[in-house]
């Protein structure tokens, strides 16, 4: 009896297995392959030359606001047709890195190159195996700033250091030029914030150094810096300069490096009070608003005698407020025996105004070291200069 039931169980199990297998086989023959005719967007073949209809910032995923210009290193989305199989993309003639280009048939994500071209074509050029399209698109250049010379009184024939911003982008020495008159100057050591220019031998005082470049819109631009502006000097050769001192200060009028200067030497106790009054008739210069002017002069210290906040130099014009000079914002300066130009706000020290040309004018220098101090520095070429 038991054997009969066992054989029946085996028979029913085999029938269930056979039926189930048959049903599964039938089901498999009815599976739909939904990927059969699908081609990913990045693999769609181009049907013709590429076209560009618009450009968007890559963060604008809804494509709401097309842009007409972009910045270096910005990721943008180019929208159009036939954009697959890209061979080259350029922005203002500079090629984008194809490793950072992601394409579909109707769009391409591209990083604008970090380099800039001086050709100013302001175009995107997009090339595939079926052709090239060009689209108007501006890459604005960072603003070029020409701010100052390390020393406005370098000698003719020497190299002058110029400070500013983005000199390297504007390719000074190759594309952009520096001239005195029509004579082009040699340029060296160009960085983003500085470069050196050689002043031609024989260049006269009161010449102008002119910087010439072209901006991102193709417009010619210029900036100017003075070279040895001796015509602006308040005291000239100091031969008619009245100088009086108070305190233990040791200061001498000296002709050094072709410049009339004041030479400060000696050892000073902390908080020792010293004043130096420089007086003469005001030169033929009208100061209409002291806020528009700076006091400029050159400074030079012996290598082992840097100037710091503790040096305690202050300036006052015509008995105005004392203005404390804090060299380099408190970090101090060491010119290592070379002249360096300094600019200080005139209004802060001329609170009572400036005398008119031809009348008596006094500039007071206060020298009060905040700690025991050994001095060996020079000041020269005092002048009032419009900002």
PDB file of N, CA, C and O in Angstrom, residues 2 84 99 156 175 188 270 283 291 296 332:
ATOM      1  N   UNK A   2       1.885   1.176   0.821  1.00  0.00           N
ATOM      2  CA  UNK A   2       2.806   2.319   0.884  1.00  0.00           C
ATOM      3  C   UNK A   2       3.485   2.526  -0.449  1.00  0.00           C
ATOM      4  O   UNK A   2       3.628   3.644  -0.930  1.00  0.00           O
ATOM      5  N   UNK A  84      27.996  64.593 -32.228  1.00  0.00           N
ATOM      6  CA  UNK A  84      28.801  63.433 -31.849  1.00  0.00           C
ATOM      7  C   UNK A  84      30.087  63.344 -32.663  1.00  0.00           C
ATOM      8  O   UNK A  84      30.278  64.061 -33.659  1.00  0.00           O
ATOM      9  N   UNK A  99      39.370  65.237 -23.613  1.00  0.00           N
ATOM     10  CA  UNK A  99      39.122  64.310 -22.516  1.00  0.00           C
ATOM     11  C   UNK A  99      38.030  64.837 -21.589  1.00  0.00           C
ATOM     12  O   UNK A  99      37.469  64.071 -20.800  1.00  0.00           O
ATOM     13  N   UNK A 156      68.603 105.370 -16.225  1.00  0.00           N
ATOM     14  CA  UNK A 156      68.504 104.990 -17.633  1.00  0.00           C
ATOM     15  C   UNK A 156      69.526 103.894 -17.921  1.00  0.00           C
ATOM     16  O   UNK A 156      70.668 103.962 -17.458  1.00  0.00           O
ATOM     17  N   UNK A 175      53.137  89.798 -27.826  1.00  0.00           N
ATOM     18  CA  UNK A 175      51.988  90.468 -28.435  1.00  0.00           C
ATOM     19  C   UNK A 175      51.851  91.900 -27.915  1.00  0.00           C
ATOM     20  O   UNK A 175      51.775  92.848 -28.689  1.00  0.00           O
ATOM     21  N   UNK A 188      61.334  91.198 -19.717  1.00  0.00           N
ATOM     22  CA  UNK A 188      61.815  89.919 -19.202  1.00  0.00           C
ATOM     23  C   UNK A 188      61.062  89.577 -17.921  1.00  0.00           C
ATOM     24  O   UNK A 188      60.425  90.440 -17.305  1.00  0.00           O
ATOM     25  N   UNK A 270      64.211 103.629  22.749  1.00  0.00           N
ATOM     26  CA  UNK A 270      62.780 103.492  22.520  1.00  0.00           C
ATOM     27  C   UNK A 270      62.052 104.774  22.883  1.00  0.00           C
ATOM     28  O   UNK A 270      62.328 105.387  23.923  1.00  0.00           O
ATOM     29  N   UNK A 283      56.513 124.635  -4.953  1.00  0.00           N
ATOM     30  CA  UNK A 283      56.753 124.668  -6.394  1.00  0.00           C
ATOM     31  C   UNK A 283      55.478 125.082  -7.117  1.00  0.00           C
ATOM     32  O   UNK A 283      54.411 125.213  -6.511  1.00  0.00           O
ATOM     33  N   UNK A 291      42.486 114.898  -1.357  1.00  0.00           N
ATOM     34  CA  UNK A 291      42.027 113.510  -1.473  1.00  0.00           C
ATOM     35  C   UNK A 291      42.458 112.880  -2.796  1.00  0.00           C
ATOM     36  O   UNK A 291      42.485 111.648  -2.917  1.00  0.00           O
ATOM     37  N   UNK A 296      54.620 110.956  -2.579  1.00  0.00           N
ATOM     38  CA  UNK A 296      55.524 109.907  -3.034  1.00  0.00           C
ATOM     39  C   UNK A 296      56.948 110.274  -2.664  1.00  0.00           C
ATOM     40  O   UNK A 296      57.326 111.449  -2.638  1.00  0.00           O
ATOM     41  N   UNK A 332      56.750  95.261   7.378  1.00  0.00           N
ATOM     42  CA  UNK A 332      58.060  95.884   7.213  1.00  0.00           C
ATOM     43  C   UNK A 332      58.629  95.684   5.829  1.00  0.00           C
ATOM     44  O   UNK A 332      58.158  94.869   5.035  1.00  0.00           O
TER      45      UNK A 332
END
